[in-house]
XYZ file of C-alpha atoms in Angstrom:
718
model
C 26.790 -12.990 26.136
C 27.209 -16.535 27.523
C 24.398 -18.575 29.058
C 26.196 -18.311 32.421
C 26.198 -14.494 32.250
C 22.517 -14.493 31.293
C 21.443 -16.782 34.132
C 23.449 -14.710 36.598
C 21.480 -11.596 35.585
C 18.177 -13.488 35.757
C 18.904 -14.699 39.302
C 19.255 -11.086 40.383
C 15.537 -10.353 39.895
C 13.616 -13.653 39.473
C 12.970 -16.500 41.969
C 14.873 -19.799 41.659
C 11.872 -21.720 40.275
C 11.538 -19.344 37.344
C 15.285 -19.423 36.701
C 15.063 -23.237 36.380
C 12.172 -22.813 33.931
C 14.305 -20.461 31.802
C 17.288 -22.814 31.953
C 15.044 -25.671 30.774
C 13.975 -23.631 27.734
C 17.645 -22.951 26.895
C 18.545 -26.662 26.909
C 15.445 -27.474 24.822
C 16.430 -24.854 22.201
C 20.081 -25.961 22.254
C 19.072 -29.537 21.428
C 16.547 -28.436 18.756
C 19.132 -26.256 16.952
C 21.932 -28.823 17.287
C 23.976 -28.966 14.073
C 22.670 -25.601 12.798
C 25.010 -22.667 12.228
C 24.615 -18.977 11.433
C 26.330 -17.280 8.496
C 28.931 -15.946 10.934
C 30.004 -19.571 11.501
C 28.950 -19.701 15.149
C 26.482 -22.264 16.513
C 22.869 -21.183 15.965
C 22.067 -21.297 19.694
C 24.198 -18.154 20.093
C 21.375 -16.143 18.481
C 18.603 -17.205 20.928
C 21.011 -16.540 23.820
C 21.642 -12.975 22.603
C 17.912 -12.347 22.008
C 17.056 -13.621 25.493
C 19.942 -11.537 26.902
C 18.476 -8.311 25.453
C 15.173 -9.092 27.166
C 16.931 -9.946 30.437
C 18.512 -6.460 30.330
C 14.919 -5.157 30.176
C 14.165 -7.425 33.164
C 11.329 -9.222 31.399
C 9.350 -12.109 32.924
C 10.313 -15.791 32.692
C 7.661 -16.616 30.056
C 9.027 -13.962 27.677
C 12.641 -15.070 28.163
C 11.718 -18.737 27.645
C 9.857 -17.787 24.437
C 12.950 -15.832 23.319
C 15.088 -18.974 23.603
C 12.459 -20.912 21.623
C 11.444 -18.232 19.103
C 13.013 -19.979 16.072
C 12.366 -23.656 16.849
C 8.994 -23.897 15.049
C 10.315 -22.054 12.000
C 13.743 -23.716 11.670
C 13.438 -27.175 13.272
C 11.035 -30.119 13.423
C 9.573 -28.903 16.728
C 5.829 -28.132 16.571
C 3.628 -25.790 18.547
C 2.113 -28.820 20.275
C 5.590 -29.868 21.482
C 6.109 -26.438 23.064
C 2.659 -26.498 24.675
C 3.457 -29.867 26.234
C 6.858 -28.781 27.567
C 6.343 -25.109 28.434
C 2.621 -24.348 28.358
C 0.153 -22.540 26.108
C 1.382 -19.021 26.963
C 4.928 -19.589 25.702
C 3.631 -21.433 22.623
C 1.416 -18.495 21.621
C 4.330 -16.058 21.914
C 6.582 -18.284 19.795
C 3.846 -18.759 17.196
C 3.289 -14.981 17.048
C 6.951 -14.393 16.123
C 7.154 -17.316 13.645
C 7.167 -16.325 9.961
C 4.711 -17.685 7.380
C 6.694 -19.949 5.048
C 4.265 -22.624 3.879
C 2.048 -20.369 1.754
C 3.199 -19.355 -1.732
C 3.023 -15.633 -2.383
C 3.069 -13.664 -5.619
C 6.009 -11.534 -4.480
C 8.527 -11.116 -1.687
C 6.849 -7.825 -0.751
C 3.516 -9.600 -0.325
C 5.073 -12.300 1.865
C 6.860 -9.677 3.953
C 3.647 -7.724 4.447
C 1.737 -10.876 5.431
C 4.437 -11.795 7.964
C 4.221 -8.310 9.456
C 0.442 -8.484 9.616
C 0.562 -11.850 11.412
C 3.125 -10.575 13.898
C 1.337 -7.278 14.572
C -2.038 -8.931 15.062
C -0.402 -11.344 17.524
C 1.213 -8.330 19.189
C -2.176 -6.668 19.620
C -3.181 -9.695 21.693
C 0.075 -9.851 23.681
C 2.629 -7.017 23.477
C 5.439 -9.427 24.434
C 5.375 -10.805 20.871
C 6.778 -7.500 19.660
C 9.319 -7.273 22.484
C 10.743 -10.647 21.398
C 10.686 -9.611 17.744
C 12.470 -6.328 18.492
C 15.184 -8.179 20.430
C 15.455 -10.676 17.544
C 15.781 -7.871 14.999
C 18.328 -5.988 17.125
C 20.699 -8.961 17.295
C 20.253 -9.668 13.585
C 21.149 -6.038 12.840
C 24.239 -6.323 15.068
C 25.399 -9.260 12.925
C 24.263 -7.839 9.568
C 27.865 -7.672 8.289
C 27.709 -11.398 7.526
C 24.867 -10.911 4.992
C 25.100 -9.914 1.326
C 25.014 -6.203 0.418
C 21.513 -6.528 -1.044
C 20.177 -8.208 2.086
C 21.905 -5.619 4.284
C 20.107 -2.831 2.417
C 16.712 -4.581 2.496
C 16.965 -5.400 6.211
C 18.079 -1.867 7.053
C 15.183 -0.328 5.080
C 12.679 -2.684 6.723
C 14.091 -1.862 10.159
C 13.810 1.910 9.636
C 10.333 1.571 8.159
C 8.775 -0.902 10.615
C 10.773 -1.915 13.669
C 12.414 1.331 14.803
C 9.062 3.221 14.708
C 7.432 0.391 16.657
C 10.199 0.521 19.267
C 9.511 4.266 19.483
C 5.755 3.765 19.917
C 6.470 1.185 22.639
C 8.808 3.675 24.296
C 11.919 1.467 24.185
C 14.447 4.140 23.265
C 17.500 1.948 24.020
C 16.470 -0.388 21.194
C 15.104 2.330 18.906
C 18.318 4.385 18.759
C 20.537 1.364 18.129
C 18.264 0.067 15.345
C 18.288 3.482 13.662
C 22.058 3.975 13.919
C 22.875 0.498 12.562
C 20.376 0.939 9.704
C 21.985 4.245 8.708
C 25.412 2.590 8.719
C 24.284 0.210 5.952
C 22.007 2.570 4.014
C 24.329 5.589 3.935
C 27.760 4.526 5.200
C 29.505 7.677 3.895
C 27.339 10.035 5.973
C 27.355 7.687 8.959
C 31.132 7.477 9.248
C 31.505 11.176 8.422
C 29.262 12.116 11.371
C 31.082 9.655 13.647
C 34.441 11.182 12.703
C 33.233 14.765 13.162
C 31.754 13.902 16.569
C 35.108 12.396 17.663
C 36.956 15.546 16.596
C 34.673 17.787 18.716
C 34.264 15.398 21.650
C 36.776 17.078 23.977
C 35.313 20.523 23.256
C 31.755 19.311 23.906
C 32.661 17.472 27.102
C 34.356 20.567 28.501
C 31.262 22.634 27.650
C 28.899 20.122 29.283
C 31.046 19.857 32.419
C 30.870 23.633 32.830
C 27.081 23.675 32.439
C 26.665 20.758 34.867
C 28.600 22.579 37.575
C 26.452 25.693 37.172
C 23.233 23.653 37.439
C 24.516 21.600 40.397
C 25.428 24.740 42.292
C 22.093 26.448 41.599
C 19.826 23.523 42.529
C 22.014 22.800 45.568
C 21.026 26.200 46.904
C 17.431 24.953 46.916
C 18.410 21.637 48.620
C 17.305 19.499 45.637
C 19.123 16.220 45.082
C 19.690 15.464 41.407
C 21.740 13.326 39.037
C 23.016 15.552 36.201
C 24.532 14.059 33.065
C 25.275 14.904 29.445
C 23.350 13.017 26.772
C 25.038 12.806 23.355
C 22.712 13.023 20.370
C 22.492 9.795 18.399
C 24.001 9.584 14.934
C 20.717 8.964 13.116
C 18.987 11.921 14.814
C 21.883 14.204 13.763
C 21.641 12.839 10.203
C 17.872 13.447 10.090
C 18.279 16.982 11.358
C 20.950 17.698 8.726
C 18.776 16.171 6.018
C 15.461 17.798 7.001
C 16.821 21.257 7.780
C 19.440 21.111 4.996
C 22.247 21.972 7.420
C 25.851 20.923 7.560
C 27.330 19.302 10.689
C 28.927 22.578 11.830
C 25.469 24.178 11.917
C 24.079 21.585 14.381
C 24.598 23.033 17.877
C 22.552 20.698 20.088
C 24.828 17.676 19.745
C 24.654 17.272 23.500
C 21.786 17.703 25.943
C 21.670 17.947 29.716
C 19.569 15.334 31.522
C 18.537 15.969 35.126
C 17.027 13.137 37.235
C 15.227 14.092 40.452
C 13.178 12.297 43.114
C 9.653 13.531 42.477
C 7.452 15.587 40.137
C 7.553 18.667 42.397
C 11.334 18.783 42.019
C 10.969 18.536 38.208
C 9.093 21.838 38.029
C 11.355 23.428 40.652
C 14.456 22.598 38.593
C 12.718 23.934 35.466
C 12.238 27.293 37.190
C 15.903 27.347 38.227
C 17.061 26.597 34.648
C 14.912 29.412 33.262
C 16.374 31.888 35.769
C 19.921 30.909 34.761
C 19.383 31.109 30.999
C 16.783 32.634 28.723
C 14.377 29.990 27.340
C 13.784 29.795 23.582
C 10.138 30.580 22.676
C 8.089 27.570 21.561
C 10.702 25.034 22.678
C 9.192 24.125 26.065
C 7.245 20.813 26.204
C 5.514 19.391 29.241
C 5.298 15.634 28.708
C 4.648 15.094 32.423
C 1.224 16.742 32.372
C 0.558 15.345 28.900
C 2.508 12.071 28.396
C 3.233 10.711 24.934
C 1.211 7.661 23.767
C 4.225 5.440 24.560
C 4.007 6.603 28.236
C 7.083 8.840 27.953
C 7.155 11.616 30.579
C 9.668 14.433 30.927
C 10.056 18.215 30.847
C 11.883 19.501 27.762
C 13.200 23.033 27.419
C 15.816 24.728 25.267
C 17.712 27.734 26.598
C 20.322 30.068 25.107
C 23.801 29.756 26.658
C 26.523 32.018 25.224
C 24.551 32.452 22.016
C 24.060 28.716 21.463
C 20.964 26.568 22.196
C 21.189 24.097 25.076
C 18.573 21.360 25.414
C 17.622 20.293 28.961
C 15.502 17.276 29.956
C 14.126 16.990 33.502
C 12.430 13.837 34.835
C 12.144 11.495 37.808
C 14.041 8.203 37.996
C 10.823 6.246 37.337
C 10.137 8.408 34.290
C 13.694 7.773 33.094
C 13.239 4.023 33.354
C 10.045 4.288 31.291
C 11.850 6.477 28.749
C 14.586 3.874 28.328
C 12.586 0.639 28.534
C 9.036 1.721 27.615
C 6.377 -0.950 28.024
C 8.954 -3.348 29.472
C 9.291 -1.039 32.476
C 5.565 -1.425 33.214
C 5.033 -5.070 32.367
C 2.440 -6.357 34.868
C 3.226 -10.056 34.380
C 6.804 -9.514 35.489
C 6.039 -7.512 38.586
C 3.079 -9.647 39.678
C 0.731 -6.697 39.874
C -3.007 -6.833 40.296
C -5.246 -7.127 37.232
C -6.428 -3.531 37.746
C -2.852 -2.354 37.211
C -2.622 -4.443 34.080
C -5.865 -2.882 32.823
C -4.341 0.577 33.346
C -1.297 -0.566 31.387
C -3.492 -1.898 28.584
C -5.457 1.357 28.436
C -2.238 3.249 27.755
C -1.813 1.133 24.627
C -5.353 1.456 23.249
C -3.909 2.820 20.012
C -2.757 -0.701 19.259
C -6.255 -2.165 19.373
C -6.944 -0.283 16.142
C -4.632 -2.771 14.403
C -7.201 -5.559 14.587
C -9.964 -3.244 13.414
C -8.057 -1.908 10.404
C -6.961 -5.465 9.580
C -10.582 -6.537 9.089
C -11.237 -4.027 6.309
C -7.907 -4.301 4.474
C -8.147 -6.153 1.163
C -4.656 -7.594 1.479
C -1.595 -7.528 3.726
C 0.140 -4.737 1.802
C -2.885 -2.444 2.128
C -2.974 -3.308 5.839
C 0.685 -2.310 6.259
C 0.194 0.994 4.434
C -2.780 1.754 6.669
C -0.727 0.827 9.734
C 2.197 3.063 8.792
C -0.135 5.999 8.263
C -1.649 5.670 11.759
C 1.184 4.394 13.937
C 4.372 5.685 12.370
C 3.337 9.197 11.412
C 3.870 12.238 13.618
C 1.107 12.968 16.106
C -0.939 15.970 17.152
C -2.548 16.266 20.594
C -6.000 17.844 20.740
C -8.526 18.458 23.537
C -12.242 18.070 24.090
C -14.074 21.034 25.702
C -13.866 19.072 28.997
C -10.080 18.817 28.740
C -9.699 15.171 27.668
C -6.652 14.606 25.452
C -6.701 12.644 22.162
C -3.725 11.886 19.951
C -4.253 11.793 16.167
C -1.977 11.385 13.130
C -0.508 14.688 11.937
C -2.768 16.212 9.279
C -5.970 14.920 10.917
C -9.249 16.804 10.521
C -12.378 17.071 12.748
C -13.790 13.912 11.116
C -10.832 11.892 12.485
C -11.406 13.348 15.948
C -15.160 12.627 15.840
C -14.643 8.936 15.032
C -11.854 8.670 17.624
C -14.320 9.841 20.288
C -17.063 7.392 19.225
C -18.403 5.846 16.037
C -21.868 7.359 16.533
C -20.360 10.813 17.111
C -18.646 10.455 13.750
C -21.740 9.157 11.953
C -23.909 12.023 13.289
C -21.314 14.750 12.810
C -22.654 17.821 10.962
C -19.955 20.352 11.834
C -17.141 21.282 14.188
C -15.787 24.119 16.312
C -12.048 24.542 16.824
C -11.056 26.907 19.635
C -14.632 28.215 19.732
C -14.783 29.012 16.004
C -16.851 27.154 13.367
C -14.561 25.387 10.883
C -15.018 23.155 7.852
C -14.672 19.386 8.255
C -11.420 19.407 6.256
C -9.765 21.874 8.669
C -6.294 20.535 9.614
C -5.880 20.204 13.385
C -2.846 21.394 15.349
C -1.514 20.355 18.746
C -3.380 22.211 21.511
C -6.596 22.741 19.552
C -9.838 22.448 21.544
C -12.439 20.688 19.395
C -16.186 20.458 19.772
C -18.092 18.174 17.373
C -21.575 19.327 16.389
C -23.997 16.413 15.928
C -27.606 15.960 14.888
C -30.035 13.092 15.452
C -31.478 13.866 12.024
C -28.144 13.422 10.247
C -28.234 11.033 7.282
C -24.775 9.797 8.193
C -21.324 10.404 6.701
C -20.680 11.480 3.127
C -18.632 9.268 0.825
C -16.306 12.247 0.319
C -15.261 11.882 3.965
C -13.173 8.837 3.062
C -10.898 11.120 1.015
C -10.892 13.890 3.632
C -10.117 11.734 6.696
C -6.460 11.139 7.537
C -6.576 8.224 9.990
C -7.295 4.679 8.857
C -9.530 4.343 11.937
C -11.934 7.009 10.626
C -11.759 5.691 7.047
C -12.579 2.188 8.305
C -15.630 3.392 10.280
C -16.976 5.378 7.314
C -16.586 2.378 5.004
C -18.357 0.176 7.544
C -21.299 2.593 7.613
C -21.818 2.434 3.849
C -21.207 -1.288 3.731
C -23.888 -1.846 6.392
C -26.294 0.634 4.808
C -25.905 -0.871 1.348
C -26.205 -4.372 2.757
C -29.513 -3.646 4.501
C -30.926 -2.162 1.301
C -29.714 -5.188 -0.681
C -31.316 -7.627 1.781
C -34.710 -5.911 1.469
C -34.463 -5.659 -2.311
C -33.300 -9.286 -2.670
C -36.135 -10.657 -0.545
C -38.684 -8.687 -2.567
C -37.295 -10.053 -5.852
C -37.438 -13.656 -4.603
C -41.000 -13.214 -3.320
C -42.032 -11.691 -6.658
C -40.535 -14.648 -8.522
C -42.406 -17.129 -6.324
C -45.705 -15.238 -6.786
C -45.263 -15.345 -10.564
C -45.142 -19.124 -10.360
C -48.269 -19.192 -8.208
C -46.839 -20.496 -4.932
C -47.901 -19.653 -1.384
C -45.058 -17.633 0.199
C -45.764 -18.940 3.722
C -45.306 -22.542 2.580
C -42.137 -21.847 0.593
C -40.331 -19.274 2.761
C -40.037 -21.347 5.911
C -36.969 -20.831 8.074
C -35.816 -24.418 7.495
C -36.149 -24.145 3.697
C -34.374 -20.776 3.530
C -31.445 -21.991 5.656
C -31.183 -25.138 3.535
C -31.003 -23.185 0.271
C -28.570 -20.634 1.723
C -26.265 -23.507 2.644
C -26.554 -24.978 -0.864
C -25.220 -21.722 -2.305
C -22.469 -21.485 0.364
C -24.002 -18.472 2.122
C -23.556 -18.172 5.895
C -27.201 -17.195 6.415
C -30.393 -15.923 4.820
C -29.300 -12.268 5.013
C -26.192 -13.030 2.959
C -28.297 -14.885 0.398
C -30.925 -12.143 -0.026
C -28.187 -9.462 -0.074
C -26.488 -11.330 -2.957
C -29.767 -11.275 -4.886
C -30.160 -7.564 -4.095
C -26.812 -6.555 -5.604
C -27.208 -9.050 -8.545
C -24.570 -11.501 -7.354
C -27.109 -14.265 -7.995
C -30.559 -14.219 -9.630
C -33.902 -14.437 -7.861
C -34.822 -17.254 -10.296
C -31.906 -19.393 -9.077
C -32.914 -18.958 -5.446
C -36.638 -19.514 -6.073
C -35.924 -22.693 -8.065
C -34.001 -24.099 -5.130
C -36.656 -22.994 -2.649
C -39.276 -24.905 -4.658
C -37.261 -28.135 -4.943
C -38.741 -29.701 -1.818
C -42.356 -28.752 -2.657
C -42.035 -30.027 -6.228
C -40.493 -33.265 -5.046
C -43.325 -33.849 -2.568
C -45.872 -33.103 -5.291
C -44.216 -35.536 -7.712
C -44.211 -38.321 -5.131
C -47.999 -37.961 -4.817
C -48.518 -38.494 -8.574
C -48.200 -41.903 -10.308
C -45.347 -42.319 -12.741
C -46.407 -42.903 -16.323
C -43.613 -44.684 -18.171
C -44.180 -44.160 -21.893
C -44.280 -47.248 -24.076
C -41.235 -47.200 -26.322
C -42.010 -48.608 -29.776
C -39.499 -49.165 -32.567
C -39.799 -46.316 -35.054
C -37.710 -44.581 -37.654
C -39.244 -41.241 -36.646
C -37.068 -39.096 -34.405
C -38.235 -36.122 -32.396
C -35.974 -33.097 -32.993
C -36.135 -30.496 -30.253
C -35.244 -26.837 -30.040
C -32.956 -27.813 -27.202
C -30.662 -29.688 -29.629
C -31.591 -33.116 -28.205
C -33.443 -35.966 -29.886
C -35.262 -38.781 -28.095
C -35.042 -42.205 -29.733
C -38.332 -43.986 -30.327
C -40.629 -41.512 -28.556
C -42.606 -38.665 -30.047
C -44.506 -35.700 -28.606
C -42.796 -35.630 -25.215
C -42.140 -32.533 -23.165
C -38.351 -32.323 -22.779
C -36.328 -30.028 -20.550
C -32.746 -29.809 -19.309
C -32.069 -30.731 -15.712
C -30.762 -27.886 -13.585
C -28.930 -30.171 -11.189
C -26.167 -31.007 -13.671
C -26.805 -28.619 -16.613
C -25.713 -30.871 -19.518
C -24.096 -29.266 -22.553
C -23.254 -30.597 -26.056
C -20.397 -33.028 -25.764
C -21.574 -34.482 -22.440
C -22.828 -38.068 -22.352
C -26.541 -37.685 -21.604
C -29.657 -39.706 -20.789
C -33.362 -38.893 -20.503
C -35.205 -39.348 -17.221
C -38.984 -39.667 -17.102
C -40.388 -37.353 -14.397
C -43.775 -37.257 -12.722
C -45.968 -34.988 -14.799
C -43.120 -32.914 -16.301
C -42.021 -34.970 -19.285
C -38.413 -36.030 -19.864
C -35.572 -34.383 -17.974
C -32.172 -34.541 -19.721
C -29.260 -35.287 -17.365
C -25.568 -35.929 -17.678
C -25.005 -39.686 -17.501
C -22.809 -39.159 -14.415
C -25.432 -37.118 -12.541
C -25.689 -38.410 -8.935
C -29.457 -37.680 -8.883
C -29.995 -40.635 -11.245
C -28.664 -43.095 -8.682
C -32.006 -43.993 -7.124
C -33.683 -47.370 -6.739
C -36.204 -46.933 -9.558
C -34.034 -44.765 -11.818
C -33.028 -47.573 -14.221
C -36.716 -48.133 -15.148
C -37.193 -44.458 -16.004
C -34.150 -43.887 -18.263
C -34.628 -43.085 -21.949
C -31.892 -42.947 -24.621
C -31.296 -39.419 -25.961
C -28.732 -37.867 -28.295
C -27.347 -34.439 -29.021
C -28.470 -32.791 -32.215
C -27.802 -29.147 -31.447
C -27.467 -26.051 -33.556
C -24.218 -24.126 -33.268
C -25.965 -21.022 -31.941
C -27.676 -22.803 -29.020
C -26.473 -21.687 -25.509
C -26.500 -23.678 -22.265
C -26.088 -22.566 -18.654
C -23.332 -24.124 -16.566
C -22.472 -23.506 -12.892
C -18.791 -23.516 -11.958
C -17.091 -23.172 -8.565
C -13.654 -21.503 -8.319
C -11.393 -21.607 -5.257
C -8.137 -19.741 -4.673
C -6.075 -17.695 -2.247
C -8.050 -14.610 -1.229
C -6.263 -11.469 -2.347
C -7.019 -8.074 -3.730
C -8.136 -8.113 -7.386
C -8.675 -11.895 -7.658
C -12.378 -11.613 -8.596
C -11.634 -8.949 -11.209
C -8.964 -11.175 -12.799
C -11.411 -14.106 -12.950
C -14.104 -11.966 -14.585
C -11.569 -10.595 -17.084
C -10.404 -14.113 -17.967
C -13.982 -15.262 -18.695
C -14.673 -12.113 -20.724
C -11.606 -12.810 -22.880
C -13.160 -16.141 -23.935
C -16.222 -14.198 -25.231
C -18.464 -15.962 -22.724
C -21.588 -14.465 -21.179
C -21.815 -14.522 -17.375
C -25.321 -14.813 -15.949
C -24.527 -14.716 -12.230
C -21.475 -14.264 -10.002
C -21.085 -14.422 -6.217
C -18.038 -14.706 -3.999
C -16.936 -14.997 -0.401
C -13.786 -15.635 1.628
C -13.638 -18.068 4.541
C -11.692 -17.709 7.812
C -8.687 -19.443 6.210
C -8.467 -16.673 3.564
C -9.623 -19.040 0.831
C -11.783 -17.355 -1.816
C -14.873 -19.195 -3.157
C -16.357 -17.805 -6.385
C -19.601 -19.234 -7.804
C -20.398 -18.407 -11.407
C -23.064 -19.277 -13.983
C -21.850 -19.003 -17.571
C -23.575 -19.466 -20.931
C -21.628 -21.801 -23.268
C -22.163 -23.723 -26.529
C -20.516 -27.085 -25.814
C -17.998 -28.963 -23.698
C -15.043 -27.636 -25.708
C -16.209 -24.096 -25.003
C -16.506 -24.936 -21.293
C -13.000 -26.442 -21.217
C -11.649 -23.266 -22.802
C -13.213 -21.149 -20.039
C -11.980 -23.464 -17.263
C -8.429 -23.602 -18.646
C -8.301 -19.809 -18.916
C -9.266 -19.415 -15.261
C -6.867 -22.138 -14.094
C -3.940 -20.248 -15.608
C -4.511 -17.333 -13.220
C -2.194 -16.824 -10.238
C -3.382 -18.211 -6.863
C -6.234 -20.317 -8.355
C -6.493 -23.716 -6.644
C -9.346 -25.368 -8.530
C -12.119 -24.767 -11.068
C -14.947 -27.287 -10.920
C -18.226 -27.774 -12.679
C -21.012 -27.865 -10.084
C -23.668 -30.556 -9.917
C -26.249 -29.401 -7.396
């Protein structure tokens, strides 16, 4: 397609102002991609033109077409998102960003990077469905030009297309794109079968066309008697659907009879059912092969009547629908896009409600440990076959095939699921692992006195939506218990030391300490204590810092007189103080010195000498130089010292376990561990370890640093 052909099509359904906007985006992309070429040898701009052309055939809005022209500029040129915002607005920029791959982050494997790219794109799609429409058009043109890639890349792209993009096109109802993606993928994955089917279809084409022409004339004559106007055509079965039928049913090509189907387009729904009656009077319908997708549309908004009748001993498939239904069947969500048609927001809300299944993407994404787990969860929910079940009031719910009453209960409402104690299917009591079938009427039995879901439900449930809700219940329940337990442990520790809880546990003090330990709030801090991620002693020590400091400031400082002496005080701590005897000595918790560190003694108010690392920032006070004492290490080999370390890395599944394993391999005791991930998917792991000296500490740090995805390992000075 040339840019002139594309603009001519756009002018047929969009106003001049929007056509100029689209033309501007083309020239911007042409300049950005100047000097770039595809593997076919043609200028790179040919690809954005083809992608935009596919969307123009769907009659998409100007914003989507402009984003299609620009969809590769952020990824493959020096153009930034800010540049696009300035030239074309925030809406176009968000669509382009949603399609752009993640290239700047290093991943452990290609599969992980692929999964992360899919997650980014699908989450963006959940916010604006046009992201996926652009991506499908992009993938379709890339598949059309796949012959220019290596054999390995052809196979990988074809597998990815069959696994991800063709099912998504199906769920969005865009059959024109779905069938082409599937057929091209089969051509590269199984070329022998593909070309064999193509050849066999060519050989029988004349025979099939003659058969279809005969059937069409019979139908036209019969419905003409009832004064119904209809467009009757033959619909050839697509190559991939024939291949799947041969593969699933283990049949040869000669055993596949429904290679062609009759499609009848009428003016309104009343005519659809009238034509159905006429068809069933002409030929005997096959039992169990009638489907009414008009009364009960598919999740992708597809509507039609399907029936299969026996004609001369062979099955004949007939589809009956209105012209509007046919447009939806071919173009799916694109046929209903509210932005394009300038509809009212209420219409757009109706459109959004028909795609509520996609909102589950964001929810399942929150609980997935990594992108690959997210994709597996997504495939299970979105790409599996569906069953349609009813509430006693007649409301319809679609669920993944194999779903059980638990899945249905959580689909209705989270609280219905949490309080579920049983279920009735078609008026009969069933177990919660009863597999549901299309047409089942389900009633969930609930109880206010229910203790909530069982952990076994996670294994029983089929849908990731139900599994996610069950996990959330236990996570919340366990968290609340941990918060209560953690607070009690901290209060007990403070009481042991004889402090007034009201004075220590002020809101300001708690928030301050929570921040020191990188917790987002007091609940997170107490929960960490409750499940032993950090000790109550560590928290209470920090909570008392301010009170102890205020108390020390009230007491005069007694600087001991240092006299020359040959006597040296040897301590159990492995430290000796030069020239001073009978002093209370303790290690500072702010820097936790260990043998091998350069250390000094610091005279405190009423608490003897505190041993610090020489580099400790807490020694940099105005009067510190007058309170420093010289100290030296004189430790026994079996003495242990506590050290706090902070580890940062890329958040991924299993990272914490690998860190713990690495420390264990160095034969080091761990006294406390806590971890969290920030909004940028950076993992922060805080750990207190017991070591003998600096060399031992370096061994632990080096072991952790050698792990994949670790950014830094630092010793913490609080």
